[in-house]
Short mmCIF file of C-alpha atoms and ligand atoms in Angstrom, two decimals:
data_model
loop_
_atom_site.label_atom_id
_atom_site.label_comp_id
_atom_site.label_asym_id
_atom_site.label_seq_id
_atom_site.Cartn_x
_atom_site.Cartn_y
_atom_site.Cartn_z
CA UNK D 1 0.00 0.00 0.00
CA UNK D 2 1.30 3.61 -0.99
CA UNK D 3 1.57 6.08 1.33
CA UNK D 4 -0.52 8.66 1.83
CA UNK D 5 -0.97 11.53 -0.07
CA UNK D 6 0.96 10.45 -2.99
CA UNK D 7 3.70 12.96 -3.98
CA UNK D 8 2.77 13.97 -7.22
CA UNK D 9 4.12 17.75 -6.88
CA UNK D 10 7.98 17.30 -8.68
CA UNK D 11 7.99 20.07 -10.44
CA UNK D 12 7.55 21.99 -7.38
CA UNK D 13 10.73 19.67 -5.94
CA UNK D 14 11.37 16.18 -5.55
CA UNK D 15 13.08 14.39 -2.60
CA UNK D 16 16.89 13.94 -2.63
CA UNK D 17 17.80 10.68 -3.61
CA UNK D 18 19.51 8.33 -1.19
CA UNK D 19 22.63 7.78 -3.48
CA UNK D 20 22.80 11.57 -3.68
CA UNK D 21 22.68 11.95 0.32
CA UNK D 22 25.32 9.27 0.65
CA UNK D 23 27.72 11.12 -1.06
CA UNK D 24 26.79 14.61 0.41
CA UNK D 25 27.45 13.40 4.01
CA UNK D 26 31.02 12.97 4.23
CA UNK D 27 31.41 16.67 3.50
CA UNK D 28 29.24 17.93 6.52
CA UNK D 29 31.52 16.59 9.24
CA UNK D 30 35.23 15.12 8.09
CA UNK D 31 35.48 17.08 4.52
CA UNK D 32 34.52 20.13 5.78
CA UNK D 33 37.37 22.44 4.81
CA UNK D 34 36.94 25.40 2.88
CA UNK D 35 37.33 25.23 -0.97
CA UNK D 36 39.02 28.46 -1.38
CA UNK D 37 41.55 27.33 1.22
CA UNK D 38 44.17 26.67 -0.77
CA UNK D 39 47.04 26.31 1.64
CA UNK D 40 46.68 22.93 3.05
CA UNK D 41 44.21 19.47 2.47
CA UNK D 42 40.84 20.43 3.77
CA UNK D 43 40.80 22.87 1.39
CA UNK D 44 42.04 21.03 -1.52
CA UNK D 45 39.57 17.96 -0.73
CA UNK D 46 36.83 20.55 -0.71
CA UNK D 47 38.17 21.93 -4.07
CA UNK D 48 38.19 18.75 -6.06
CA UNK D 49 34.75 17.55 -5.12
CA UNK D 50 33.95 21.03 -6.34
CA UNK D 51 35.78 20.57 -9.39
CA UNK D 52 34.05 17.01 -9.85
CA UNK D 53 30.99 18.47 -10.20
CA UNK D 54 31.70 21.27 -12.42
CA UNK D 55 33.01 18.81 -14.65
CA UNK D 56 29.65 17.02 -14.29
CA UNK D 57 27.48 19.97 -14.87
CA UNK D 58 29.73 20.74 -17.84
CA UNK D 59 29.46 17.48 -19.51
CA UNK D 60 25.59 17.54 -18.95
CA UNK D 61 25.34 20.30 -21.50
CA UNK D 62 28.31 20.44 -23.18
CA UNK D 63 29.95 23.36 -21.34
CA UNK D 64 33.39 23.77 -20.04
CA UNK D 65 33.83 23.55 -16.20
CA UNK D 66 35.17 27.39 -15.87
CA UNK D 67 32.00 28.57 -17.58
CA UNK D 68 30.02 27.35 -14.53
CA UNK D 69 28.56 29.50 -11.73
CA UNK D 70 27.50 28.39 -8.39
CA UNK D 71 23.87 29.87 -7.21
CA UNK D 72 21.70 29.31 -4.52
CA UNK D 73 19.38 27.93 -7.08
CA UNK D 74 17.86 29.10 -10.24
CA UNK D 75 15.85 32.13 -9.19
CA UNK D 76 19.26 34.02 -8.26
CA UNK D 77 20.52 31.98 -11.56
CA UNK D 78 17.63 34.21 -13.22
CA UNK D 79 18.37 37.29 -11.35
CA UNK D 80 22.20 37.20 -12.09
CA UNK D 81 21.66 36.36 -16.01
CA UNK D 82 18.98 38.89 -16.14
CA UNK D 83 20.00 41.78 -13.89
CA UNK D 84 23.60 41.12 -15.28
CA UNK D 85 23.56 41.47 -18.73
CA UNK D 86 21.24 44.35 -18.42
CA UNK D 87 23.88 46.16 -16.13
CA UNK D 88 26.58 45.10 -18.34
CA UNK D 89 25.08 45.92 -22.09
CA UNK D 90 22.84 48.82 -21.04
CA UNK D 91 24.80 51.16 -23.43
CA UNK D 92 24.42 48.76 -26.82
CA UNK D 93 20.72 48.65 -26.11
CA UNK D 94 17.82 48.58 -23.10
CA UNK D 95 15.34 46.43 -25.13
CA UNK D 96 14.67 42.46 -23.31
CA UNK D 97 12.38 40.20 -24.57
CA UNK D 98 10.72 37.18 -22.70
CA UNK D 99 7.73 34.93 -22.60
CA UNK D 100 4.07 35.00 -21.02
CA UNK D 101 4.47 31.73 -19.21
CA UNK D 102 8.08 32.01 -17.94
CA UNK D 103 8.53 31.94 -14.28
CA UNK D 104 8.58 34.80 -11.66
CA UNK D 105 11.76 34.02 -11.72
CA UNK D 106 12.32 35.33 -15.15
CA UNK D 107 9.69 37.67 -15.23
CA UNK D 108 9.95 39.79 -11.78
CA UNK D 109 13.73 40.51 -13.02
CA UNK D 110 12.10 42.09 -16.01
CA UNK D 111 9.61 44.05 -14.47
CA UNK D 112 12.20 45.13 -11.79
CA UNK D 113 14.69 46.79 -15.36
CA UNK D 114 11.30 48.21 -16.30
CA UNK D 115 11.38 50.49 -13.26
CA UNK D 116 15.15 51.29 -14.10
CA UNK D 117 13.90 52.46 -17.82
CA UNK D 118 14.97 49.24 -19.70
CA UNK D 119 11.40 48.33 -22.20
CA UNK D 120 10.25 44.58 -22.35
CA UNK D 121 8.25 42.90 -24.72
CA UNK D 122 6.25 39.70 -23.42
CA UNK D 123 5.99 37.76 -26.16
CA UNK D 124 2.47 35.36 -26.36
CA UNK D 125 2.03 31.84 -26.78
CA UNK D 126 -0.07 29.69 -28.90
CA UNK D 127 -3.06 27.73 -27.82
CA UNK D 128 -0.32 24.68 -27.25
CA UNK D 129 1.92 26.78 -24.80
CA UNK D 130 4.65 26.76 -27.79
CA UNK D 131 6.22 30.04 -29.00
CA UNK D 132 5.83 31.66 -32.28
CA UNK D 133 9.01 31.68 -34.20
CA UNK D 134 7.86 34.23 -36.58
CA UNK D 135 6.57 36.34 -33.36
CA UNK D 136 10.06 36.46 -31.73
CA UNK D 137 11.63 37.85 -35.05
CA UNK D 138 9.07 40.33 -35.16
CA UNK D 139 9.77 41.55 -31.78
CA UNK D 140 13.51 41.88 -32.20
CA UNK D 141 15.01 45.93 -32.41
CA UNK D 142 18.86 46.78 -33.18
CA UNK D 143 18.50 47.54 -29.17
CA UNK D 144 17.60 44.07 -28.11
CA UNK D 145 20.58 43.10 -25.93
CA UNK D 146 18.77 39.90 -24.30
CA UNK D 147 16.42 36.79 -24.76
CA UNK D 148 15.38 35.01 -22.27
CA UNK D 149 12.91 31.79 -22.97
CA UNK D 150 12.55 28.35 -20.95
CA UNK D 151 13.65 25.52 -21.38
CA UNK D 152 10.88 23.18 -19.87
CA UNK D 153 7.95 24.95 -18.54
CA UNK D 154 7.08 24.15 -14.43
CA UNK D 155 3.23 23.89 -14.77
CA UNK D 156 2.71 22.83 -18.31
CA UNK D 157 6.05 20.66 -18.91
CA UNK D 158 6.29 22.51 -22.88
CA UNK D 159 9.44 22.18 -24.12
CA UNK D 160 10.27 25.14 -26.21
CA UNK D 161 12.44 24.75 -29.44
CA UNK D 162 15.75 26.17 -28.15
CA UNK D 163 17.82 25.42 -31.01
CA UNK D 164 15.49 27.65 -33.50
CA UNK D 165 15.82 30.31 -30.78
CA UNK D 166 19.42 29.73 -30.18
CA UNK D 167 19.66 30.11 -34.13
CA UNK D 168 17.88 33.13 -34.27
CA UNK D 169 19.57 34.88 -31.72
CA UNK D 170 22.74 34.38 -32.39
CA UNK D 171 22.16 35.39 -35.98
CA UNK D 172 21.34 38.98 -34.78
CA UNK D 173 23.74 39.42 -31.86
CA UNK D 174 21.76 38.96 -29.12
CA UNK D 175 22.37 36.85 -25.95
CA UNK D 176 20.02 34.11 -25.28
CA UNK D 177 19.17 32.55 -21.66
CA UNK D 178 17.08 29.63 -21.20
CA UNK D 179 15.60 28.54 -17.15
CA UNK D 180 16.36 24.93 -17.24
CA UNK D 181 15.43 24.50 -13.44
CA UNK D 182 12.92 21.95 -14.66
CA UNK D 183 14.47 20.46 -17.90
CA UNK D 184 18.27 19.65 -16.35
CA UNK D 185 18.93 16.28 -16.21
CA UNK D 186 15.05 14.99 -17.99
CA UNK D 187 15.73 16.01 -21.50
CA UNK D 188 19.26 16.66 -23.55
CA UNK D 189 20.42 19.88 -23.71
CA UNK D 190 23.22 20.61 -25.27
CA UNK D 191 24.51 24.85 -25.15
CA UNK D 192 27.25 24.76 -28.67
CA UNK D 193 24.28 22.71 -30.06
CA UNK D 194 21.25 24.70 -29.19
CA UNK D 195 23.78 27.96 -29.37
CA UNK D 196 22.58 28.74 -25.47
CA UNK D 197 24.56 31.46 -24.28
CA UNK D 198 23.44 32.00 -19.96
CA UNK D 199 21.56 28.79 -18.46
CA UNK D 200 20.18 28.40 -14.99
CA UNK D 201 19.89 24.90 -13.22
CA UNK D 202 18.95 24.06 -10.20
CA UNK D 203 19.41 21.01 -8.05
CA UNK D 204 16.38 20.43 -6.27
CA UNK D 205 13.76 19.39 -9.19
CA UNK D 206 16.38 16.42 -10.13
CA UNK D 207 16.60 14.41 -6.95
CA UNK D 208 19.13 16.38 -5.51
CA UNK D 209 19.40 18.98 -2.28
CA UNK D 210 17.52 22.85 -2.38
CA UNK D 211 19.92 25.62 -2.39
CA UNK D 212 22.50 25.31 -4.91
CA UNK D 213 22.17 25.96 -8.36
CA UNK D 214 24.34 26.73 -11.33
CA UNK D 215 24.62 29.90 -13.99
CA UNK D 216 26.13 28.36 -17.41
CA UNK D 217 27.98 31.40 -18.70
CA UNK D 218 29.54 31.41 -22.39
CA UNK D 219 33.15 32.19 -22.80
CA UNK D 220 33.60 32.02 -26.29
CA UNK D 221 31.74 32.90 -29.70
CA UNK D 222 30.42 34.89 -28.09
CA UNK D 223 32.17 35.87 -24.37
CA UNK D 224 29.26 37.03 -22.59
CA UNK D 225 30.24 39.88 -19.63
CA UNK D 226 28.19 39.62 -16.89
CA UNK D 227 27.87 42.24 -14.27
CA UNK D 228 28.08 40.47 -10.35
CA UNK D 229 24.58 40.80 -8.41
CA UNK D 230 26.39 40.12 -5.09
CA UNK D 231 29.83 41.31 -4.29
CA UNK D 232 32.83 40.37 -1.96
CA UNK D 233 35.74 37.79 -1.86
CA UNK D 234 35.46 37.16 -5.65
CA UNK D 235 34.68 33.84 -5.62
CA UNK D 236 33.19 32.00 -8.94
CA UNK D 237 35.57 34.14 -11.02
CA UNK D 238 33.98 37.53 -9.54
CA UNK D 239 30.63 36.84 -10.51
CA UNK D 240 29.42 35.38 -7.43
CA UNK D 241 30.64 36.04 -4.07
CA UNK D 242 30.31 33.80 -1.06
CA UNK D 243 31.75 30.86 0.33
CA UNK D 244 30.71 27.55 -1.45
CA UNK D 245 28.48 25.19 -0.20
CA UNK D 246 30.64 22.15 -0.68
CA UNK D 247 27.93 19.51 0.09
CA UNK D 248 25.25 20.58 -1.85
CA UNK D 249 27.26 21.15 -4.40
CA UNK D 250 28.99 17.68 -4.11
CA UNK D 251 24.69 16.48 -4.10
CA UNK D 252 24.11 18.57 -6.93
CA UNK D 253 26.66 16.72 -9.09
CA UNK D 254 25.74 13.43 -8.07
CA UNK D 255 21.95 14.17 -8.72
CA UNK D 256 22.44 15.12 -12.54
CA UNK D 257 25.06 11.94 -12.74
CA UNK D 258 22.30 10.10 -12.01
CA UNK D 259 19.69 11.27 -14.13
CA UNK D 260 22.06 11.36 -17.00
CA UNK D 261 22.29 7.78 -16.27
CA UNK D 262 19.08 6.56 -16.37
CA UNK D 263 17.67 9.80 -18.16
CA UNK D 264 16.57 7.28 -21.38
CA UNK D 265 14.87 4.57 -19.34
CA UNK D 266 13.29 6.86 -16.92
CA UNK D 267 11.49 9.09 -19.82
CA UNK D 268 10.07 5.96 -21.18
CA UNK D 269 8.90 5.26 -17.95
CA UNK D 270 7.40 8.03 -16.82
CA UNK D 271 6.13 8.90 -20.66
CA UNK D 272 4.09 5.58 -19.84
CA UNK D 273 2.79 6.66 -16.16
CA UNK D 274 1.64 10.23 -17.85
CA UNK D 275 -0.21 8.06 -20.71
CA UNK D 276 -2.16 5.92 -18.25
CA UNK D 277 -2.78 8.88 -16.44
CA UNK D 278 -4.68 10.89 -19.01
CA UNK D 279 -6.01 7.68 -20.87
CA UNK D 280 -7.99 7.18 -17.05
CA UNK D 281 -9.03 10.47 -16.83
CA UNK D 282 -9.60 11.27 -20.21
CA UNK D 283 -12.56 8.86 -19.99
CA UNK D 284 -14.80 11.42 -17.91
CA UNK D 285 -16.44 13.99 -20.21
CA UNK D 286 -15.08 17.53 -19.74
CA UNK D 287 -11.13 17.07 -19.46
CA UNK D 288 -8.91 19.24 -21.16
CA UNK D 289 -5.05 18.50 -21.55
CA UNK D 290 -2.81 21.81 -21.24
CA UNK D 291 -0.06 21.90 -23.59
CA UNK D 292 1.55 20.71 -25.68
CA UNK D 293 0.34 16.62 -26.00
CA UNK D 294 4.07 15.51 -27.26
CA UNK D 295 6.31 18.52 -26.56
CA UNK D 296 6.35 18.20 -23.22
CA UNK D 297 8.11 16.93 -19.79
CA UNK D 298 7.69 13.10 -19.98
CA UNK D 299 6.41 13.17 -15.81
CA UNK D 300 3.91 16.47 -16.45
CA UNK D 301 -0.03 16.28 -17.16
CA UNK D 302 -2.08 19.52 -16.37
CA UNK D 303 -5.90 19.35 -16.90
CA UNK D 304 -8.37 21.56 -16.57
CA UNK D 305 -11.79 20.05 -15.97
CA UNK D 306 -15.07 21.65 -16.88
CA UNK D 307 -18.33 22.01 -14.42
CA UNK D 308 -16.74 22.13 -11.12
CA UNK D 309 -14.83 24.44 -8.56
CA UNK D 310 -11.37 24.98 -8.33
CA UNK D 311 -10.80 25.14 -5.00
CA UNK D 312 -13.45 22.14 -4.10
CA UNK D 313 -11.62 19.94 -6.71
CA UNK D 314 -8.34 20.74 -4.90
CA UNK D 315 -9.93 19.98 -1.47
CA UNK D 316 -11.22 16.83 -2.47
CA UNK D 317 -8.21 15.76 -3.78
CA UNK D 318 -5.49 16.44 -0.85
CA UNK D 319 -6.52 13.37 1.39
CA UNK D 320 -4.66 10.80 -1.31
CA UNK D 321 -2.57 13.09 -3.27
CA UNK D 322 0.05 16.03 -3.06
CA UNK D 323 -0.80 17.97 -6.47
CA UNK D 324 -0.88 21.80 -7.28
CA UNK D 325 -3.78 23.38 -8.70
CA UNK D 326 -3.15 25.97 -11.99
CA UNK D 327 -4.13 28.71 -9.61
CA UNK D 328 -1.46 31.00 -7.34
CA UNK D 329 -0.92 28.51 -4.01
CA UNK D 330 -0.72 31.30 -1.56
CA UNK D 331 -4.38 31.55 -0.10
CA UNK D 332 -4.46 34.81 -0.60
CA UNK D 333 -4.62 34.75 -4.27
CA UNK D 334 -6.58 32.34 -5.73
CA UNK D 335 -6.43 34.02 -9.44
CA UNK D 336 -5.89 31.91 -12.26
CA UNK D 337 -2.38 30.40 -13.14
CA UNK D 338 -0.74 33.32 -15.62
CA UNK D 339 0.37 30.22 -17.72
CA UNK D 340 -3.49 28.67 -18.25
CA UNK D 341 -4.21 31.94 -19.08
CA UNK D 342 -1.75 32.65 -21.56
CA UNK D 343 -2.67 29.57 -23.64
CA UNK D 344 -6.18 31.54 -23.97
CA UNK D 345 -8.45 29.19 -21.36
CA UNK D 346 -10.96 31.01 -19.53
CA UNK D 347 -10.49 32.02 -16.28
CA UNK D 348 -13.09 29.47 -14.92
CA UNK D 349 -10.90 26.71 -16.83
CA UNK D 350 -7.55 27.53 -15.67
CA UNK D 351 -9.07 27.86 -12.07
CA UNK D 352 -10.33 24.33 -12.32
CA UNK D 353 -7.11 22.86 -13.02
CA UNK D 354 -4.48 20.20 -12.00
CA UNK D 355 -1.36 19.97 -12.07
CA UNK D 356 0.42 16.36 -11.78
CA UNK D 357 4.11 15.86 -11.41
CA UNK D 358 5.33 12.25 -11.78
CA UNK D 359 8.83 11.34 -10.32
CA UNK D 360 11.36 8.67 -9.95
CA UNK D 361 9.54 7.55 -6.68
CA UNK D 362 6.11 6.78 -8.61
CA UNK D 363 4.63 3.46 -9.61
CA UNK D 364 1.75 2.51 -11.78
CA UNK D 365 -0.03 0.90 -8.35
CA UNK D 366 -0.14 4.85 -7.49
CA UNK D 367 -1.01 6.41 -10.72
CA UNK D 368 -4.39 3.85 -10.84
CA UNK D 369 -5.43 5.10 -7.03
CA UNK D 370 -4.73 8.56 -7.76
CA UNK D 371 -6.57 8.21 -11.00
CA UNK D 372 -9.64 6.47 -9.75
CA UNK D 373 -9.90 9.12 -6.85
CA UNK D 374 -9.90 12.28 -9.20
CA UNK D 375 -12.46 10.42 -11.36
CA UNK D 376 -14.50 9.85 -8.22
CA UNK D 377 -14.06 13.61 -6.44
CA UNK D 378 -14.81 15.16 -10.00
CA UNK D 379 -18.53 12.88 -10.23
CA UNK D 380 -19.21 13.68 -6.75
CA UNK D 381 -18.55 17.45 -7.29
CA UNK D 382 -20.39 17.85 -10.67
CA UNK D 383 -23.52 15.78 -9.01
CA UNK D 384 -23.36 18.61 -5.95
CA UNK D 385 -22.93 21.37 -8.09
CA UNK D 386 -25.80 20.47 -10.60
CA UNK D 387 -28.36 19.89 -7.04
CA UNK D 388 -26.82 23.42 -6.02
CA UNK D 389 -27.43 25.16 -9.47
CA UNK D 390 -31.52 23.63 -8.74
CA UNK D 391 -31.37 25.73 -5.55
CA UNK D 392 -30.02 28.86 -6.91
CA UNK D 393 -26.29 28.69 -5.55
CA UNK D 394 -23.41 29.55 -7.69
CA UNK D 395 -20.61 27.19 -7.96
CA UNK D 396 -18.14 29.91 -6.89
CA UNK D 397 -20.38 29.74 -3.20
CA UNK D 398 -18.46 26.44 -2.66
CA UNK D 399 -14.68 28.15 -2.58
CA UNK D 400 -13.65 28.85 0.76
CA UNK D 401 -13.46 32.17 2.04
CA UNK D 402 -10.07 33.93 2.60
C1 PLP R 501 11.73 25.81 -9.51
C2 PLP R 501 11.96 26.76 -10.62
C3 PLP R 501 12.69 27.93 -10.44
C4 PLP R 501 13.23 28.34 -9.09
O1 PLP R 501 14.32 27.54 -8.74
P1 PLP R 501 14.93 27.58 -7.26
O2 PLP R 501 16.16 26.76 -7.38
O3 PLP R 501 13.89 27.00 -6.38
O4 PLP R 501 15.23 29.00 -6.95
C5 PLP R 501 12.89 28.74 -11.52
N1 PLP R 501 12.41 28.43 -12.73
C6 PLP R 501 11.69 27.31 -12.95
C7 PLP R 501 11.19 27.01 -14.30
C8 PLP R 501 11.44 26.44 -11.89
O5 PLP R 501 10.72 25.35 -12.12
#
């Protein structure tokens, strides 16, 4: 028997694998040194299991280890690509252009340079969550200094085509950063390839510890300047101060060996999970599929279901499984995701919504119960809401208040 609620939330994070805490531990207690200690052997053990994974990151998407930065994770990632190319190419242009369903992460950067006089454009997506090639060339100006689209999207899974962008970009000069907090380690990237100039990664969606992350900075064809977001000691070649956090970063390493490892097997896997998923639920009338059906993370399925309540859906879900619904978690906002929105759903639709991560951890024994208990919840909540509309109540009655 599964445990209960089923995690089913991994693109919010996932739990640190075992293999990945095993080789964290040693540099808590009797590795602890320093890895900018370079005078005696706690600091050089510290420094090569630094180096190690560097090296790994590097080889993940065909990087070199020196054009790796260490972050907290990939919202400073964001901030530091972001807020530091705009500091450092202000005077060839003030003009950034991003997507509709990017992250806060990405996006609250950009509306911070608005305030500082830098313009934005925000492009659209199609009905699919994809972008519109033809869109992005429109929107580029001799001023455009940066591009900044995702990799793998966190509540729709799209994958967007980063080697036309890549292409694009670097035919007019202009610096391209891709989020790949959610795509690192699940899907082949590949930055000479996909001409990717600033990527951020995190650890924490891939099986491995929260708090450390990585900024992929190119050093050649073109060199990318970047100007530092926090300053002191000059560690990570200037561009990010602070000490390093040796064992996370040790955990980070050892998370994306891992998933390179088994990255083939575990798509098909998990591409299988998602299908039985949606073939279940795709039997009730009413179900919609968001995004893109093929381009898309092989553990994501987000639906938005017709003729009941957003937030009584949610409730009636929570006793067997940990999901997120499309609309803001903070109970304070309950407004419709920004990403259902985008891909022109109705606000009722993209309030009605789930959002199911499958992981490493999941098995099909769990996908059938959480499947049968969303069919269930969704019957038993259309049958209320139909008596309710008889006696005059409005489905939006049944939310909480907050
Ligand atoms: C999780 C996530 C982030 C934030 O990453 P942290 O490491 O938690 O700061 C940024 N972008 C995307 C797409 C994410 O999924």
């Amino acid at each position: 028997m599964s445990i209960l609620p089923i995690y089913l939330d991994c693109h919010a994070t996932t739990p640190v694998d075992e293999r990945v805490l095993a080789a964290m531990l040693p540099y808590f207690t009797e590795k602890f040194g320093n890895p900018a200690s370079i005078g005696h052997v706690y600091g050089w053990e510290a420094e090569a299991a630094v180096k190690q994974t560097r090296e790994i990151l590097a080889a993940a998407i065909n990087a070199t280890p020196e054009e790796i930065v260490f972050t907290s994770g990939a919202t400073e990632a964001n901030n530091l690509a972001i807020k530091g190319v705009a500091e450092a190419y202000f005077k060839k242009g003030q003009h950034i252009i991003t997507v509709a369903t990017e992250h806060s992460a990405v996006i609250d950067p950009c509306n911070y340079l608005k305030t500082l006089g830098f313009e934005i454009t925000i492009l659209p997506v199609q009905k699919d969550g994809l972008i519109d090639l033809t869109e992005l060339k429109k929107a580029f100006r001799p001023e455009t200094i940066l591009v900044s689209v995702m990799a793998a999207n966190n509540e729709i899974g799209v994958l967007q085509p980063l080697a036309e962008i890549g292409e694009m970009c670097h035919e007019h000069n202009i610096i391209f950063h891709t989020d790949a907090a959610q795509a690192i380690g699940k899907i082949p990237l590949d930055v000479q390839a996909m001409k990717i100039d600033l990527m951020s990664l995190t650890a924490h969606k891939v099986y491995g510890p929260k708090g450390i992350g990585a900024l992929y900075v190119r050093r050649r064809n073109p060199r990318v300047q970047l100007a530092p977001q926090q300053h002191g000691g000059g560690h990570e070649r200037g561009m990010r101060s602070g000490t390093l956090y040796t064992p996370q970063i040790v955990g980070f390493g050892k998370a994306v060996e891992i998933a390179l490892i088994e990255q083939a097997t575990e798509t098909q896997r998990l591409t299988q999970l998602r299908q039985s998923l949606w073939e279940q639920l795709s039997q009730l009338e009413g179900i919609h599929l968001n995004g893109h059906p093929q381009d898309r993370l092989a553990g994501n399925l987000n639906i938005s279901v017709e003729g009941v309540d957003g937030a009584a859906l949610l409730l009636g879900l929570q006793p067997v499984m940990a999901i997120s619904s499309g609309s803001a978690c903070s109970s304070a906002n309950t407004a419709p995701s920004h990403v259902l929105t985008a891909l022109g759903n109705s606000q009722q639709l993209a309030y009605a919504s789930v959002r199911f991560g499958i992981g490493r951890f999941n098995t099909q024994e769990e996908i059938d119960i959480v499947a049968k208990h969303v069919i269930a919840t969704i019957q038993s909540l259309r049958k209320t809401s139909f008596m309710d509309s008889r006696k005059g109540l409005r489905q939006s009655d049944l939310a909480p208040a907050d």
